[in-house]
């Protein structure tokens, strides 16, 4: 019996409540899973994971595309990856100034960790989001 | 002669009203297009989320998630989505009437209201009903981030067992000419049909399915709230567009009949003057 042939491409869908960010055929995807980054190639075993704020990279026709995603889910099938994200921005769309400001603000709040008024979890989340955006924007320049 | 002048003034005032209604119609039409696009672009996310939920539901038998928990209903929460502004035909009236009959129907229970949109707020503000919260002026720039606080609020009320059911009352955008008032139960979330067939793949779970479900369900509520807001916004704009179109046509009709009337009056005055001159000449 012949081995079932593996797909050579992955259909990647990235959707947010506001729009369909990407709908592409790609050769590899890296997603920011909750327990660490996951590299996905065609023929990956079915997988379901929660995403955290981070950098999503995919390769399409040899060129890498960078996106900053904020919290979401990813469903991986051998020939399909579906990313449901709260927000997703392409590297070139990122407002670096705004992200910098958000980062500074989050850091300030984290410094006041003795203050019971500060919601540490939220501040940490905000910092993670800002960092993800900045890193993604950086990646574009490289 | 005064009558003629009065008619002229009236025509002028009707004309300026017509200009306003025509402008409002144009604005509504332009914004409606954008609202419709928004509905379409929100759809893929909602659909994907439903597929995900369905395949999760197929795999977990545990129904212990607080958002799925059904309790005997004693206290209900109605989220009433109206418009912020009037001049959109029967849009708000229909909603408020539906809200009234909802209250009537559930008079044996304790019903409280969250008002989204100024019109509903204003109406129930003056009435002996518990208004838990209001979200007004959100339709000008409607975004997903505006649906989140509403979703968070209803989830908190439900999980803290302050209410036993949450219903949404809003206008659904059917087409430009029709809106339909809908009542939908948002919480508890009705059991999601487990997926059949191809999606019964054995997933590797990075997190336990229960855990994924417990973070996914609140997001599902958020997207549902967002959808209701989008529908309502599109419906409002469509209603305003049709109402303003009718108003513009009515104004045109009124101008026509007033012009006709004015011409008659003028003709009559001219005739009378001629008769006066002629009979004056005949008398001498």
XYZ file of C-alpha atoms in Angstrom:
426
model
C 0.000 0.000 0.000
C 1.341 3.379 -0.965
C 2.118 5.891 1.719
C -0.449 8.652 1.803
C 1.260 11.622 0.193
C 1.865 14.592 2.403
C 0.601 17.964 1.338
C 3.304 20.361 0.250
C 1.461 23.518 1.156
C -0.643 24.834 3.972
C -3.724 26.982 3.542
C -3.388 29.685 6.098
C -6.369 31.704 7.260
C -5.891 34.446 9.798
C -9.144 36.018 10.905
C -9.958 38.714 13.424
C -13.391 40.048 14.363
C -12.806 43.010 12.067
C -11.407 41.375 8.986
C -9.780 38.505 7.208
C -6.095 39.317 7.567
C -4.557 36.558 5.508
C -5.814 33.896 3.175
C -2.785 32.334 1.574
C -1.000 29.207 0.513
C 2.185 28.986 2.524
C 5.055 26.575 3.062
C 5.664 27.118 6.757
C 4.134 28.943 9.712
C 5.425 29.814 13.154
C 2.774 30.630 15.712
C 3.081 31.957 19.255
C 1.440 29.163 21.246
C 0.649 29.541 24.899
C 3.413 27.152 25.890
C 5.945 28.436 23.382
C 6.395 29.029 19.696
C 5.279 26.277 17.330
C 6.813 25.729 13.930
C 4.392 24.156 11.495
C 5.189 22.526 8.185
C 2.796 20.870 5.758
C 1.539 17.538 7.038
C 1.532 18.512 10.687
C -0.604 16.411 13.000
C -3.948 17.984 13.933
C -3.444 20.334 16.834
C -5.383 22.884 18.760
C -3.776 25.576 20.843
C -4.357 28.846 22.557
C -2.196 31.724 21.367
C -0.584 34.491 23.322
C 0.552 37.892 22.119
C 3.533 37.331 19.888
C 4.997 37.219 16.473
C 3.546 35.063 13.741
C 5.777 34.339 10.791
C 4.874 32.555 7.605
C 6.756 31.835 4.428
C 5.007 32.416 1.184
C 6.826 31.793 -2.076
C 10.160 32.004 -0.290
C 9.562 35.340 1.398
C 8.815 35.689 5.053
C 5.793 37.608 6.250
C 5.606 38.931 9.779
C 2.507 39.649 11.804
C 1.896 40.659 15.383
C -0.997 38.726 16.854
C -2.730 39.299 20.077
C -4.425 36.513 22.014
C -6.318 33.900 20.038
C -6.554 30.301 18.918
C -5.028 28.205 16.231
C -6.322 25.044 14.707
C -3.747 23.065 12.771
C -4.627 20.373 10.255
C -2.225 18.650 7.833
C -3.082 21.049 5.016
C -4.720 23.929 6.840
C -3.992 26.369 9.619
C -6.730 28.559 10.997
C -5.770 31.376 13.307
C -8.492 33.151 15.227
C -6.903 36.208 16.730
C -8.221 39.086 18.750
C -6.145 41.325 16.551
C -3.478 40.743 13.935
C -1.377 43.355 12.227
C 1.084 42.991 9.435
C 4.541 44.250 10.326
C 4.200 47.188 7.938
C 0.917 48.259 9.526
C 2.254 48.505 13.050
C 2.244 51.896 14.688
C 5.678 51.755 16.323
C 5.221 55.007 18.228
C 2.050 53.783 19.822
C 3.566 50.442 20.740
C 6.583 52.176 22.317
C 4.279 54.323 24.409
C 2.232 51.300 25.455
C 5.426 49.522 26.450
C 6.621 52.425 28.600
C 3.212 52.710 30.220
C 3.068 49.012 31.020
C 6.578 49.063 32.455
C 5.721 52.011 34.700
C 2.755 50.147 36.020
C 4.776 47.013 36.635
C 7.280 49.039 38.673
C 4.512 49.995 41.065
C 3.934 46.363 41.977
C 3.358 47.251 45.622
C 0.352 49.362 44.688
C -2.782 47.208 45.064
C -4.511 49.469 42.523
C -2.399 48.100 39.703
C -3.715 45.019 38.010
C -0.457 43.160 37.496
C -1.893 40.583 35.152
C -3.263 43.268 32.875
C -0.058 45.254 32.902
C 1.923 42.150 32.041
C -0.485 41.393 29.206
C -0.152 44.935 27.880
C 3.628 44.692 28.029
C 3.575 41.395 26.168
C 1.388 42.904 23.445
C 3.597 45.943 23.070
C 6.727 43.791 22.914
C 5.163 41.532 20.311
C 4.345 44.534 18.139
C 7.797 46.042 18.477
C 9.552 42.771 17.719
C 7.418 42.204 14.674
C 8.086 45.696 13.402
C 11.808 45.113 14.007
C 11.743 41.879 12.049
C 10.642 43.755 8.966
C 13.717 45.973 9.013
C 16.153 43.079 9.176
C -52.402 89.234 -1.569
C -51.274 88.021 1.860
C -52.394 84.479 1.016
C -50.050 84.350 -1.951
C -47.101 85.446 0.143
C -47.921 82.869 2.829
C -47.941 80.088 0.287
C -44.589 81.226 -1.061
C -43.117 81.116 2.434
C -44.448 77.655 3.011
C -42.987 76.371 -0.224
C -39.634 77.786 0.746
C -39.701 76.145 4.153
C -40.759 72.773 2.735
C -37.929 73.034 0.248
C -35.324 73.564 2.917
C -36.704 70.637 4.910
C -36.475 68.538 1.790
C -32.841 69.489 1.411
C -32.120 68.306 4.926
C -33.952 65.007 4.517
C -32.191 64.412 1.227
C -28.809 65.035 2.798
C -29.631 62.701 5.682
C -30.628 60.018 3.237
C -27.328 60.331 1.398
C -25.314 60.173 4.604
C -27.249 57.127 5.799
C -26.734 55.394 2.451
C -22.994 55.990 2.514
C -22.628 54.793 6.095
C -24.870 51.812 5.406
C -22.443 50.541 2.805
C -19.632 50.584 5.335
C -21.797 48.933 7.973
C -22.692 46.164 5.557
C -19.035 45.601 4.723
C -18.331 45.338 8.432
C -20.956 42.633 8.828
C -19.377 40.694 5.995
C -15.862 41.006 7.348
C -16.936 39.854 10.792
C -18.482 36.707 9.395
C -15.379 34.552 8.769
C -14.271 34.947 12.373
C -17.670 34.007 13.738
C -17.924 31.015 11.427
C -14.458 29.737 12.242
C -15.170 30.102 15.903
C -18.362 28.100 15.591
C -16.519 25.313 13.767
C -13.912 25.286 16.487
C -16.552 25.181 19.205
C -18.422 22.415 17.451
C -15.337 20.245 17.160
C -14.525 20.905 20.816
C -18.057 20.064 21.833
C -17.738 16.762 20.016
C -14.776 15.874 22.165
C -15.710 16.963 25.621
C -18.657 15.606 27.508
C -18.092 17.843 30.454
C -20.679 20.603 30.597
C -19.464 22.201 33.770
C -18.484 25.510 32.201
C -20.360 28.272 34.047
C -21.512 29.842 30.789
C -23.257 26.642 29.765
C -24.844 26.048 33.150
C -28.606 26.306 33.137
C -30.389 27.317 36.267
C -34.048 27.830 37.046
C -34.793 31.310 35.766
C -35.881 33.867 38.299
C -33.985 36.956 37.302
C -33.630 37.866 33.669
C -31.544 40.471 31.985
C -32.630 42.105 28.775
C -30.045 43.858 26.675
C -31.966 46.293 24.537
C -30.108 47.546 21.487
C -31.679 50.717 20.125
C -30.313 53.601 18.111
C -28.730 56.696 19.557
C -30.733 58.991 17.351
C -34.230 59.242 15.996
C -35.499 60.091 12.524
C -35.266 56.516 11.412
C -38.883 55.556 10.946
C -40.344 52.944 13.257
C -36.937 51.527 14.165
C -36.878 52.514 17.824
C -40.642 52.345 18.303
C -40.685 48.728 17.183
C -37.889 47.835 19.564
C -39.467 49.565 22.504
C -42.809 47.950 21.781
C -41.082 44.565 21.624
C -39.325 45.328 24.904
C -42.664 46.189 26.498
C -44.237 42.940 25.422
C -41.146 41.101 26.614
C -41.612 42.664 30.034
C -45.280 41.773 29.916
C -44.475 38.198 29.020
C -41.990 37.788 31.849
C -43.831 39.764 34.473
C -43.603 36.891 36.935
C -39.811 37.190 36.871
C -37.484 39.910 37.919
C -36.359 41.602 34.741
C -33.640 44.205 34.549
C -32.333 46.023 31.518
C -29.041 47.069 30.022
C -29.657 49.782 27.463
C -27.435 50.055 24.448
C -28.269 53.189 22.506
C -29.721 56.433 23.765
C -33.337 55.935 22.707
C -33.903 52.824 24.796
C -32.104 54.406 27.720
C -34.283 57.503 27.583
C -37.452 55.472 27.454
C -36.730 53.132 30.347
C -34.994 55.800 32.360
C -38.349 57.266 33.215
C -40.005 53.969 34.000
C -40.008 51.791 37.076
C -37.608 49.211 35.771
C -34.128 48.379 36.912
C -31.640 49.805 34.468
C -28.354 48.122 35.322
C -26.172 49.899 32.826
C -26.231 51.973 29.702
C -23.929 52.104 26.731
C -24.671 55.138 24.659
C -22.979 56.850 21.747
C -21.217 53.737 20.581
C -22.697 53.598 17.100
C -20.767 56.555 15.735
C -17.562 54.576 15.633
C -18.490 50.997 16.206
C -15.615 48.623 16.755
C -15.053 45.249 18.301
C -13.524 46.858 21.374
C -16.916 48.382 22.130
C -18.593 45.006 22.214
C -16.101 43.685 24.748
C -17.183 45.657 27.815
C -20.822 44.734 27.172
C -19.922 41.067 26.854
C -17.775 41.225 29.962
C -20.607 42.810 31.888
C -23.197 40.190 30.985
C -20.724 37.366 31.629
C -19.952 38.750 35.083
C -23.610 39.192 35.949
C -24.296 35.664 34.834
C -21.365 33.910 36.502
C -21.937 35.788 39.748
C -25.500 34.487 39.555
C -27.008 37.955 39.678
C -29.107 36.993 36.687
C -30.151 33.564 35.454
C -30.579 34.343 31.778
C -29.509 37.046 29.370
C -31.570 37.920 26.324
C -30.680 40.279 23.516
C -33.322 42.362 21.800
C -32.168 44.013 18.617
C -33.082 44.779 15.051
C -31.678 42.417 12.521
C -30.681 43.757 9.145
C -32.611 41.658 6.641
C -32.416 43.945 3.668
C -32.482 47.652 3.047
C -36.264 47.662 3.197
C -36.826 45.281 6.076
C -35.565 45.005 9.588
C -36.713 42.335 11.931
C -36.870 42.623 15.691
C -35.203 39.616 17.236
C -34.995 38.237 20.727
C -32.119 35.868 21.310
C -30.902 34.090 24.381
C -27.217 34.805 24.828
C -26.641 33.211 28.214
C -26.637 30.412 29.131
C -25.044 29.511 25.828
C -27.196 26.924 24.195
C -25.375 23.634 23.808
C -23.378 23.695 20.626
C -24.086 20.907 18.209
C -21.107 18.608 18.157
C -19.483 18.443 14.768
C -19.854 15.271 12.789
C -17.751 13.527 10.207
C -14.512 15.004 9.006
C -13.809 17.291 11.920
C -13.710 14.353 14.317
C -9.965 14.308 14.029
C -7.938 13.381 17.031
C -6.290 16.647 17.928
C -3.157 17.112 19.883
C -4.188 19.531 22.559
C -1.600 21.948 23.718
C -3.976 22.683 26.553
C -6.729 20.415 27.863
C -9.938 20.749 25.828
C -11.814 21.971 28.900
C -9.357 24.778 29.355
C -9.579 25.835 25.731
C -13.356 25.751 25.948
C -13.379 27.925 29.037
C -11.417 30.674 27.294
C -13.184 30.246 23.990
C -16.739 30.600 25.288
C -16.367 34.173 26.593
C -14.898 35.123 23.212
C -17.886 33.547 21.586
C -20.168 35.775 23.653
C -18.086 38.783 22.614
C -18.398 38.034 18.943
C -22.131 37.447 19.308
C -22.553 40.803 21.027
C -20.496 42.442 18.310
C -22.658 40.821 15.670
C -25.854 42.096 17.289
C -24.400 45.610 17.404
C -23.351 45.466 13.774
C -26.736 44.170 12.674
C -28.489 46.859 14.646
C -26.285 49.573 13.207
C -26.888 48.465 9.638
C -30.611 48.129 10.314
C -30.733 51.607 11.816
C -29.014 53.160 8.843
C -31.246 51.295 6.438
C -34.331 52.420 8.356
C -33.112 55.998 8.358
C -32.385 55.848 4.674
C -35.876 54.613 3.800
C -37.537 57.026 6.194
C -35.624 59.974 4.785
C -36.310 58.862 1.238
C -40.033 58.793 1.993
C -39.776 62.192 3.662
C -38.000 63.637 0.635
C -40.723 62.285 -1.653
C -43.458 63.618 0.582
C -41.824 67.015 0.547
C -41.686 66.942 -3.248
C -45.374 66.095 -3.380
C -46.188 68.857 -0.961
C -44.194 71.373 -2.980
C -46.085 70.336 -6.117
C -49.497 70.736 -4.566
C -48.540 74.023 -2.926
C -47.204 75.350 -6.227
C -50.441 74.396 -7.934
C -52.431 76.079 -5.211
C -50.257 79.183 -5.432
C -50.764 79.421 -9.189
C -54.510 79.116 -8.779
C -54.583 81.877 -6.202
C -52.459 84.103 -8.416
C -54.650 83.380 -11.447
C -57.752 84.184 -9.426
C -56.271 87.493 -8.302
C -55.372 88.460 -11.883
C -58.835 87.555 -13.130
C -60.429 89.586 -10.399
C -58.331 92.622 -11.244
C -59.231 92.373 -14.936
C -62.901 92.121 -14.080
C -62.579 95.192 -11.897
C -60.952 97.175 -14.704
C -63.413 95.975 -17.327
C -66.495 96.600 -15.237
C -65.095 99.992 -14.232
C -64.713 100.892 -17.929
C -68.194 99.591 -18.748
C -69.760 101.717 -16.021
C -68.460 104.997 -17.372
